[in-house]
Amino acid sequence: MQKNVWAKNVSRTTIAASVIAVMSGMGAYAADADPSKAPAAPASAPAPTAPANSDAPAPVTPAPGVPTPDAAVPTAGAVAVPAVGAATPAPVQQPTPSMVPTEASASTASSALKQKATDTTVEKNLDQTFKASERQYSLSKEGSYSLIYDFGYSYYANTALDLALDSSSSTINRLRVENNAQHAITNTFTFQYGLLNNVTLTAGLPFVAKVNPPNDTSTVGLGDVNVGARWQPFPSGTTPLPITLFGTVTAPTGDSPYKINPQTDLSTGSGYYSFGGGVSTSKFIDPIVLFGTLSGNYGLNVGGLNQAIGNRVLKSFTPGYTTGIGFGFAYSLNYDVSLTISYQQSFTFGSEYKFTNGDVSRSSVASAATLNSSLGIRVSPKTIVNVSLGFGLTPDSPNVLLGLSLPLDFLGIGRQVK
């Protein structure tokens, strides 16, 4: 009976010592977190005494805060508790980075947002597409060259009255209504070379095909070769409007209309030398480009002819001179597509025909006016294709005009200098 009582006392003492040890560890942890609120050390539990006249050994009383061997063995689900008096390291707090931009970061951001010369802008994109369709307003960089293919189709139709009167009376010797219609296809290869940054040289080689259904005639051959130049006398930005001067010389390399039989043959050229020139300008006003040009052309006299026209023989022809105006605007629909609308009109004065019998015939002033539209399509970052459609507005103009302009740089014929 006394042994059972003693065993119970030992068990109770062990449990009390374990509870005191846990409480002491928790108090030490709280003291490390806040020294001002550290709990006081718990009082030592009284050690049990062995009963009198007992043969059992005296129980060993553990020191406060020191677990017994049985209590030191962790059980499943137990939480590790720091030892009494052990120092727990305080967490190191990292400083919060400042969100206020410094002078260096502001400078870097400003540099990144600045417009670069290589960046594409609305003005630069519109300028490229506009000059691809209206080349008389463009210049090539020094050392640059390119080859451009132009396809052109025109249809002309009119009705003429062929009337012949007797010279001694008003008797009509011949009365005939002639229907004249002509389809003309022109394939032109134009070479451009930048001699200087403000001077561009050009050369054009055309091949012409014509068909006249009423007369059942047709022809294919070389057209009139031309050479020219474009010059910008003042650097860009030094004048309110950019000024470009241009000039061309055309040689009669095609079949002359004054050296063929007009009843059975068709011509592929003008038949005379001519010199042309003019001035052009343009202005970017967001979101369009306005442009305009004034031009003139003078043809040299052609002599030594022997062409039968009715009852007379043509001896010489003087083409006179031609003046022209043109203006319009270009609008960029987006980066890949642009639209150009233009109006062109020319006036021809002083044409004169001389015959072997002494007759001289002078034609009245001829006027040709057309309304043209062109759609520029960017097929690659450096290639723009133009498709054009035009309508004649006067009897001396072609009824319909179609065109296609394509740079041949994809064939390796071209060099661009930046």
Tab-separated table of C-alpha atoms in Angstrom:
chain	number	residue	atom	x	y	z
A	1	MET	CA	0.000	0.000	0.000
A	2	GLN	CA	2.775	2.407	0.799
A	3	LYS	CA	4.515	1.517	-2.489
A	4	ASN	CA	1.441	2.481	-4.482
A	5	VAL	CA	1.173	5.828	-2.699
A	6	TRP	CA	4.841	6.495	-3.299
A	7	ALA	CA	4.503	5.665	-7.039
A	8	LYS	CA	1.580	8.038	-7.351
A	9	ASN	CA	3.596	10.824	-5.704
A	10	VAL	CA	6.504	10.256	-8.071
A	11	SER	CA	4.206	10.376	-11.114
A	12	ARG	CA	2.566	13.568	-9.959
A	13	THR	CA	5.969	15.169	-9.331
A	14	THR	CA	7.174	14.284	-12.826
A	15	ILE	CA	4.068	15.752	-14.490
A	16	ALA	CA	4.379	18.962	-12.435
A	17	ALA	CA	8.022	19.350	-13.432
A	18	SER	CA	7.166	18.945	-17.128
A	19	VAL	CA	4.414	21.560	-16.961
A	20	ILE	CA	6.794	23.981	-15.210
A	21	ALA	CA	9.421	23.403	-17.892
A	22	VAL	CA	6.937	24.136	-20.717
A	23	MET	CA	5.708	27.295	-19.013
A	24	SER	CA	9.269	28.467	-18.439
A	25	GLY	CA	10.103	27.981	-22.138
A	26	MET	CA	7.041	29.966	-23.202
A	27	GLY	CA	7.936	32.720	-20.811
A	28	ALA	CA	11.457	32.910	-22.209
A	29	TYR	CA	10.107	33.115	-25.803
A	30	ALA	CA	7.764	35.962	-24.792
A	31	ALA	CA	10.614	37.752	-23.025
A	32	ASP	CA	12.740	37.612	-26.184
A	33	ALA	CA	9.904	39.168	-28.164
A	34	ASP	CA	9.222	41.871	-25.563
A	35	PRO	CA	11.703	42.092	-22.669
A	36	SER	CA	9.423	44.473	-20.760
A	37	LYS	CA	6.743	41.751	-20.490
A	38	ALA	CA	8.947	38.775	-19.635
A	39	PRO	CA	7.204	36.599	-17.006
A	40	ALA	CA	8.799	36.031	-13.618
A	41	ALA	CA	10.572	32.758	-12.974
A	42	PRO	CA	8.130	30.201	-11.527
A	43	ALA	CA	8.585	29.017	-7.981
A	44	SER	CA	10.130	25.624	-7.418
A	45	ALA	CA	7.678	22.881	-6.643
A	46	PRO	CA	8.192	21.210	-3.296
A	47	ALA	CA	9.941	17.911	-3.566
A	48	PRO	CA	7.929	14.985	-2.247
A	49	THR	CA	9.336	13.163	0.717
A	50	ALA	CA	9.567	9.476	1.016
A	51	PRO	CA	7.314	7.822	3.578
A	52	ALA	CA	8.814	6.827	6.881
A	53	ASN	CA	10.231	3.351	7.271
A	54	SER	CA	10.112	2.820	3.449
A	55	ASP	CA	12.649	0.648	1.780
A	56	ALA	CA	12.159	2.417	-1.632
A	57	PRO	CA	14.821	4.774	-2.752
A	58	ALA	CA	14.195	8.484	-2.405
A	59	PRO	CA	12.729	10.059	-5.561
A	60	VAL	CA	14.928	12.280	-7.575
A	61	THR	CA	13.507	15.784	-7.935
A	62	PRO	CA	14.383	17.453	-11.248
A	63	ALA	CA	15.633	20.942	-11.255
A	64	PRO	CA	13.216	23.588	-12.472
A	65	GLY	CA	13.272	23.906	-16.239
A	66	VAL	CA	15.216	20.632	-16.709
A	67	PRO	CA	13.058	17.855	-18.168
A	68	THR	CA	13.418	14.341	-17.012
A	69	PRO	CA	14.603	11.656	-19.416
A	70	ASP	CA	10.994	10.514	-19.904
A	71	ALA	CA	9.794	14.064	-20.579
A	72	ALA	CA	12.665	14.711	-23.021
A	73	VAL	CA	11.371	12.045	-25.422
A	74	PRO	CA	9.096	13.768	-27.933
A	75	THR	CA	5.811	12.179	-28.733
A	76	ALA	CA	3.869	12.186	-31.991
A	77	GLY	CA	2.311	15.561	-32.623
A	78	ALA	CA	4.422	17.334	-30.030
A	79	VAL	CA	5.578	20.885	-30.706
A	80	ALA	CA	9.264	21.702	-30.273
A	81	VAL	CA	9.741	24.287	-27.535
A	82	PRO	CA	12.939	26.341	-27.181
A	83	ALA	CA	15.039	25.602	-24.165
A	84	VAL	CA	14.838	27.898	-21.207
A	85	GLY	CA	17.272	30.779	-21.564
A	86	ALA	CA	17.999	30.125	-25.265
A	87	ALA	CA	18.242	33.351	-27.312
A	88	THR	CA	15.930	33.480	-30.321
A	89	PRO	CA	17.375	35.601	-33.211
A	90	ALA	CA	15.195	38.542	-34.098
A	91	PRO	CA	14.074	38.700	-37.799
A	92	VAL	CA	16.035	41.146	-39.955
A	93	GLN	CA	13.743	43.650	-41.669
A	94	GLN	CA	14.745	44.670	-45.256
A	95	PRO	CA	14.235	48.354	-46.179
A	96	THR	CA	11.355	49.036	-48.626
A	97	PRO	CA	12.660	50.317	-51.988
A	98	SER	CA	11.654	53.871	-52.832
A	99	MET	CA	9.144	54.393	-55.670
A	100	VAL	CA	10.157	58.015	-56.285
A	101	PRO	CA	11.907	58.254	-59.737
A	102	THR	CA	15.472	59.440	-59.574
A	103	GLU	CA	17.089	61.795	-62.063
A	104	ALA	CA	18.911	58.907	-63.757
A	105	SER	CA	15.739	56.824	-64.212
A	106	ALA	CA	13.816	59.839	-65.504
A	107	SER	CA	16.556	60.501	-68.062
A	108	THR	CA	16.509	56.859	-69.210
A	109	ALA	CA	12.714	56.893	-69.627
A	110	SER	CA	12.851	60.159	-71.543
A	111	SER	CA	15.480	58.755	-73.905
A	112	ALA	CA	13.394	55.644	-74.545
A	113	LEU	CA	10.328	57.715	-75.413
A	114	LYS	CA	12.115	60.043	-77.800
A	115	GLN	CA	11.332	59.709	-81.537
A	116	LYS	CA	14.149	57.901	-83.330
A	117	ALA	CA	15.136	58.585	-86.925
A	118	THR	CA	14.371	54.985	-87.866
A	119	ASP	CA	10.869	55.041	-86.338
A	120	THR	CA	7.932	55.056	-88.763
A	121	THR	CA	5.720	58.129	-88.509
A	122	VAL	CA	2.500	59.048	-90.272
A	123	GLU	CA	4.289	61.786	-92.201
A	124	LYS	CA	7.164	59.524	-93.277
A	125	ASN	CA	4.814	56.722	-94.316
A	126	LEU	CA	2.585	59.077	-96.314
A	127	ASP	CA	5.607	60.719	-97.932
A	128	GLN	CA	6.904	57.326	-99.114
A	129	THR	CA	3.613	56.179	-100.608
A	130	PHE	CA	2.898	59.567	-102.185
A	131	LYS	CA	6.291	59.817	-103.899
A	132	ALA	CA	5.985	56.236	-105.138
A	133	SER	CA	2.917	57.226	-107.170
A	134	GLU	CA	4.026	60.789	-108.098
A	135	ARG	CA	7.719	60.382	-108.861
A	136	GLN	CA	8.260	63.927	-110.166
A	137	TYR	CA	8.109	65.016	-106.505
A	138	SER	CA	10.779	62.567	-105.293
A	139	LEU	CA	14.573	62.442	-105.171
A	140	SER	CA	16.998	59.559	-104.670
A	141	LYS	CA	19.879	59.634	-102.199
A	142	GLU	CA	23.356	60.039	-103.648
A	143	GLY	CA	24.561	56.672	-104.941
A	144	SER	CA	21.094	55.083	-104.872
A	145	TYR	CA	19.580	53.570	-107.985
A	146	SER	CA	16.411	51.659	-108.838
A	147	LEU	CA	14.509	50.176	-111.760
A	148	ILE	CA	10.743	50.645	-111.965
A	149	TYR	CA	8.265	48.935	-114.248
A	150	ASP	CA	5.178	50.892	-115.363
A	151	PHE	CA	2.241	49.304	-117.148
A	152	GLY	CA	-0.220	51.617	-118.851
A	153	TYR	CA	-3.428	51.031	-120.755
A	154	SER	CA	-5.532	53.632	-122.534
A	155	TYR	CA	-8.648	53.483	-124.671
A	156	TYR	CA	-9.582	56.235	-127.068
A	157	ALA	CA	-12.714	56.385	-129.228
A	158	ASN	CA	-14.291	59.126	-131.338
A	159	THR	CA	-16.468	59.652	-134.357
A	160	ALA	CA	-15.204	61.803	-137.236
A	161	LEU	CA	-16.982	63.185	-140.282
A	162	ASP	CA	-14.966	62.947	-143.512
A	163	LEU	CA	-16.410	65.614	-145.800
A	164	ALA	CA	-15.031	66.727	-149.199
A	165	LEU	CA	-16.466	69.644	-151.210
A	166	ASP	CA	-15.907	70.592	-154.821
A	167	SER	CA	-13.551	73.582	-155.062
A	168	SER	CA	-15.758	75.378	-157.631
A	169	SER	CA	-19.110	74.729	-155.986
A	170	SER	CA	-20.745	73.513	-152.832
A	171	THR	CA	-21.219	70.049	-154.209
A	172	ILE	CA	-20.284	67.322	-151.749
A	173	ASN	CA	-17.884	64.908	-153.311
A	174	ARG	CA	-17.427	62.676	-150.245
A	175	LEU	CA	-19.323	62.203	-147.031
A	176	ARG	CA	-18.209	59.492	-144.675
A	177	VAL	CA	-18.569	58.890	-140.960
A	178	GLU	CA	-15.476	57.316	-139.459
A	179	ASN	CA	-15.481	55.507	-136.158
A	180	ASN	CA	-12.056	55.502	-134.639
A	181	ALA	CA	-11.171	53.395	-131.611
A	182	GLN	CA	-7.776	52.512	-130.317
A	183	HIS	CA	-6.408	50.364	-127.506
A	184	ALA	CA	-2.866	51.193	-126.434
A	185	ILE	CA	-0.685	49.253	-123.997
A	186	THR	CA	2.622	50.701	-122.821
A	187	ASN	CA	5.318	48.865	-120.872
A	188	THR	CA	7.960	51.270	-119.601
A	189	PHE	CA	11.158	50.519	-117.693
A	190	THR	CA	12.453	53.585	-115.841
A	191	PHE	CA	15.928	53.738	-114.324
A	192	GLN	CA	16.639	56.269	-111.550
A	193	TYR	CA	20.047	57.218	-110.178
A	194	GLY	CA	20.928	59.629	-107.374
A	195	LEU	CA	23.794	61.689	-108.745
A	196	LEU	CA	23.681	63.944	-105.671
A	197	ASN	CA	21.351	64.129	-102.717
A	198	ASN	CA	19.464	66.874	-104.544
A	199	VAL	CA	19.913	65.671	-108.146
A	200	THR	CA	18.316	62.533	-109.604
A	201	LEU	CA	18.830	61.304	-113.169
A	202	THR	CA	16.213	59.234	-115.013
A	203	ALA	CA	15.927	57.258	-118.248
A	204	GLY	CA	12.822	55.618	-119.700
A	205	LEU	CA	12.559	52.802	-122.252
A	206	PRO	CA	8.957	52.160	-123.440
A	207	PHE	CA	7.500	49.318	-125.492
A	208	VAL	CA	4.141	50.023	-127.115
A	209	ALA	CA	1.375	47.810	-128.509
A	210	LYS	CA	-1.679	49.291	-130.279
A	211	VAL	CA	-4.853	47.855	-131.768
A	212	ASN	CA	-7.415	49.694	-133.930
A	213	PRO	CA	-10.522	47.450	-134.258
A	214	PRO	CA	-12.435	49.552	-136.872
A	215	ASN	CA	-9.505	49.392	-139.315
A	216	ASP	CA	-8.377	45.958	-138.139
A	217	THR	CA	-4.822	47.211	-137.677
A	218	SER	CA	-2.266	46.616	-134.943
A	219	THR	CA	1.385	47.251	-134.171
A	220	VAL	CA	4.035	46.444	-131.591
A	221	GLY	CA	7.343	48.232	-131.222
A	222	LEU	CA	9.676	50.506	-129.374
A	223	GLY	CA	8.288	53.834	-128.161
A	224	ASP	CA	10.052	57.163	-127.684
A	225	VAL	CA	13.065	56.936	-125.364
A	226	ASN	CA	13.463	59.770	-122.851
A	227	VAL	CA	16.065	60.978	-120.371
A	228	GLY	CA	15.568	63.507	-117.615
A	229	ALA	CA	16.648	64.976	-114.309
A	230	ARG	CA	15.077	66.278	-111.103
A	231	TRP	CA	16.796	68.947	-109.036
A	232	GLN	CA	15.983	70.463	-105.655
A	233	PRO	CA	17.772	73.847	-105.605
A	234	PHE	CA	17.044	74.628	-101.947
A	235	PRO	CA	17.589	72.253	-99.008
A	236	SER	CA	14.468	70.996	-97.272
A	237	GLY	CA	13.307	73.294	-94.499
A	238	THR	CA	14.894	76.466	-95.879
A	239	THR	CA	11.805	77.475	-97.868
A	240	PRO	CA	8.110	77.490	-96.911
A	241	LEU	CA	7.478	74.842	-99.583
A	242	PRO	CA	9.950	72.336	-101.065
A	243	ILE	CA	10.718	73.196	-104.696
A	244	THR	CA	11.698	70.548	-107.258
A	245	LEU	CA	12.644	71.419	-110.838
A	246	PHE	CA	12.478	68.726	-113.517
A	247	GLY	CA	13.317	68.422	-117.209
A	248	THR	CA	13.071	65.754	-119.925
A	249	VAL	CA	14.340	65.195	-123.458
A	250	THR	CA	12.403	62.800	-125.692
A	251	ALA	CA	13.829	61.253	-128.878
A	252	PRO	CA	11.611	59.979	-131.741
A	253	THR	CA	12.761	56.352	-131.560
A	254	GLY	CA	9.261	54.988	-132.140
A	255	ASP	CA	7.376	54.747	-135.437
A	256	SER	CA	6.460	58.264	-136.551
A	257	PRO	CA	2.762	58.969	-137.249
A	258	TYR	CA	3.909	61.224	-140.164
A	259	LYS	CA	5.899	58.520	-141.947
A	260	ILE	CA	3.330	55.721	-142.083
A	261	ASN	CA	0.209	55.051	-144.084
A	262	PRO	CA	-2.535	56.201	-141.695
A	263	GLN	CA	-5.071	53.924	-143.401
A	264	THR	CA	-3.170	50.696	-142.735
A	265	ASP	CA	-0.512	51.382	-140.090
A	266	LEU	CA	-0.298	52.615	-136.520
A	267	SER	CA	2.489	54.601	-134.859
A	268	THR	CA	4.326	53.893	-131.613
A	269	GLY	CA	5.932	57.327	-131.141
A	270	SER	CA	5.382	61.066	-131.557
A	271	GLY	CA	7.681	61.495	-134.555
A	272	TYR	CA	9.670	64.518	-133.276
A	273	TYR	CA	12.162	65.628	-130.626
A	274	SER	CA	10.705	67.434	-127.653
A	275	PHE	CA	12.001	69.205	-124.567
A	276	GLY	CA	9.974	69.493	-121.393
A	277	GLY	CA	10.343	70.938	-117.931
A	278	GLY	CA	8.494	72.253	-114.950
A	279	VAL	CA	8.330	72.871	-111.244
A	280	SER	CA	6.556	70.929	-108.513
A	281	THR	CA	5.915	71.327	-104.816
A	282	SER	CA	4.128	69.538	-102.001
A	283	LYS	CA	3.014	70.214	-98.435
A	284	PHE	CA	2.233	67.801	-95.600
A	285	ILE	CA	-0.857	68.879	-93.650
A	286	ASP	CA	-1.834	66.093	-91.278
A	287	PRO	CA	-3.358	63.753	-92.371
A	288	ILE	CA	-2.883	64.524	-96.105
A	289	VAL	CA	-0.253	65.741	-98.580
A	290	LEU	CA	-1.199	68.514	-100.978
A	291	PHE	CA	0.783	68.783	-104.211
A	292	GLY	CA	0.847	70.744	-107.444
A	293	THR	CA	2.916	71.097	-110.604
A	294	LEU	CA	3.348	73.392	-113.605
A	295	SER	CA	4.918	72.014	-116.784
A	296	GLY	CA	5.709	72.902	-120.377
A	297	ASN	CA	6.820	71.033	-123.486
A	298	TYR	CA	8.162	72.213	-126.818
A	299	GLY	CA	8.408	70.061	-129.952
A	300	LEU	CA	10.872	70.648	-132.787
A	301	ASN	CA	9.783	71.051	-136.381
A	302	VAL	CA	9.767	67.928	-138.567
A	303	GLY	CA	10.583	68.388	-142.268
A	304	GLY	CA	11.184	66.266	-145.339
A	305	LEU	CA	7.856	64.454	-145.042
A	306	ASN	CA	5.999	62.835	-147.911
A	307	GLN	CA	2.764	61.561	-146.406
A	308	ALA	CA	-0.425	61.457	-148.452
A	309	ILE	CA	-3.414	62.837	-146.571
A	310	GLY	CA	-6.455	62.822	-148.809
A	311	ASN	CA	-5.622	64.657	-152.024
A	312	ARG	CA	-2.648	66.455	-150.474
A	313	VAL	CA	0.860	65.494	-149.449
A	314	LEU	CA	2.204	66.568	-146.061
A	315	LYS	CA	5.594	68.276	-146.332
A	316	SER	CA	6.376	69.410	-142.759
A	317	PHE	CA	4.843	69.550	-139.327
A	318	THR	CA	5.381	71.911	-136.395
A	319	PRO	CA	4.066	70.485	-133.097
A	320	GLY	CA	4.119	73.844	-131.276
A	321	TYR	CA	4.219	73.925	-127.491
A	322	THR	CA	2.187	72.508	-124.642
A	323	THR	CA	1.550	73.806	-121.131
A	324	GLY	CA	0.060	71.801	-118.329
A	325	ILE	CA	-1.076	71.960	-114.723
A	326	GLY	CA	-1.662	69.275	-112.154
A	327	PHE	CA	-2.694	69.164	-108.525
A	328	GLY	CA	-4.200	66.825	-105.984
A	329	PHE	CA	-3.817	65.242	-102.599
A	330	ALA	CA	-2.659	61.979	-101.051
A	331	TYR	CA	-4.205	60.417	-97.954
A	332	SER	CA	-2.844	57.506	-95.935
A	333	LEU	CA	-5.648	55.096	-95.014
A	334	ASN	CA	-3.247	53.079	-92.831
A	335	TYR	CA	0.388	51.949	-92.822
A	336	ASP	CA	-0.144	49.641	-95.824
A	337	VAL	CA	-2.609	51.554	-98.033
A	338	SER	CA	-2.750	55.143	-99.322
A	339	LEU	CA	-5.024	56.946	-101.769
A	340	THR	CA	-4.020	59.676	-104.236
A	341	ILE	CA	-6.457	61.820	-106.232
A	342	SER	CA	-5.135	64.179	-108.918
A	343	TYR	CA	-6.344	66.339	-111.780
A	344	GLN	CA	-4.235	67.060	-114.857
A	345	GLN	CA	-4.894	69.276	-117.859
A	346	SER	CA	-2.755	70.322	-120.810
A	347	PHE	CA	-3.162	72.884	-123.615
A	348	THR	CA	-1.444	72.598	-126.998
A	349	PHE	CA	-0.848	75.704	-129.122
A	350	GLY	CA	0.693	76.450	-132.510
A	351	SER	CA	0.428	73.107	-134.319
A	352	GLU	CA	0.948	73.681	-138.044
A	353	TYR	CA	0.811	71.420	-141.120
A	354	LYS	CA	2.364	72.404	-144.457
A	355	PHE	CA	1.564	70.621	-147.719
A	356	THR	CA	3.398	70.397	-151.041
A	357	ASN	CA	0.712	72.390	-152.829
A	358	GLY	CA	1.348	75.370	-150.558
A	359	ASP	CA	-1.585	74.819	-148.208
A	360	VAL	CA	-1.014	75.531	-144.538
A	361	SER	CA	-3.317	74.089	-141.900
A	362	ARG	CA	-3.254	75.259	-138.317
A	363	SER	CA	-5.098	73.309	-135.679
A	364	SER	CA	-7.110	74.952	-132.953
A	365	VAL	CA	-6.038	74.847	-129.326
A	366	ALA	CA	-6.325	71.299	-128.058
A	367	SER	CA	-7.064	70.573	-124.414
A	368	ALA	CA	-6.727	67.236	-122.691
A	369	ALA	CA	-7.919	66.803	-119.105
A	370	THR	CA	-8.005	63.694	-116.933
A	371	LEU	CA	-9.055	62.820	-113.393
A	372	ASN	CA	-6.847	60.155	-111.852
A	373	SER	CA	-6.932	58.078	-108.708
A	374	SER	CA	-4.104	55.891	-107.434
A	375	LEU	CA	-4.051	53.272	-104.694
A	376	GLY	CA	-0.648	52.652	-103.114
A	377	ILE	CA	-0.247	49.250	-101.456
A	378	ARG	CA	2.811	48.403	-99.354
A	379	VAL	CA	3.699	44.759	-100.071
A	380	SER	CA	6.928	44.853	-98.027
A	381	PRO	CA	8.672	47.412	-95.784
A	382	LYS	CA	10.562	48.775	-98.836
A	383	THR	CA	8.216	47.998	-101.756
A	384	ILE	CA	5.081	49.936	-102.695
A	385	VAL	CA	2.876	48.958	-105.644
A	386	ASN	CA	0.588	51.567	-107.209
A	387	VAL	CA	-2.602	50.835	-109.131
A	388	SER	CA	-4.188	53.809	-110.918
A	389	LEU	CA	-7.446	54.549	-112.721
A	390	GLY	CA	-8.200	57.667	-114.780
A	391	PHE	CA	-10.993	59.098	-116.912
A	392	GLY	CA	-10.788	61.583	-119.748
A	393	LEU	CA	-12.814	64.752	-119.336
A	394	THR	CA	-12.404	66.326	-122.803
A	395	PRO	CA	-12.717	64.985	-126.419
A	396	ASP	CA	-8.932	65.188	-126.853
A	397	SER	CA	-8.324	62.914	-123.857
A	398	PRO	CA	-8.325	59.109	-123.678
A	399	ASN	CA	-11.615	57.757	-122.423
A	400	VAL	CA	-10.091	55.373	-119.878
A	401	LEU	CA	-6.627	55.109	-118.328
A	402	LEU	CA	-5.304	52.207	-116.264
A	403	GLY	CA	-1.864	51.941	-114.707
A	404	LEU	CA	0.384	49.772	-112.568
A	405	SER	CA	3.745	50.808	-111.092
A	406	LEU	CA	6.048	48.206	-109.571
A	407	PRO	CA	9.641	48.627	-108.284
A	408	LEU	CA	11.884	45.807	-109.476
A	409	ASP	CA	14.111	45.793	-106.388
A	410	PHE	CA	13.015	42.238	-105.578
A	411	LEU	CA	15.033	41.155	-108.637
A	412	GLY	CA	18.154	42.603	-107.050
A	413	ILE	CA	18.141	45.617	-109.373
A	414	GLY	CA	18.399	48.450	-106.930
A	415	ARG	CA	20.418	49.998	-104.165
A	416	GLN	CA	19.187	52.265	-101.415
A	417	VAL	CA	21.534	54.532	-99.461
A	418	LYS	CA	20.288	55.829	-96.118
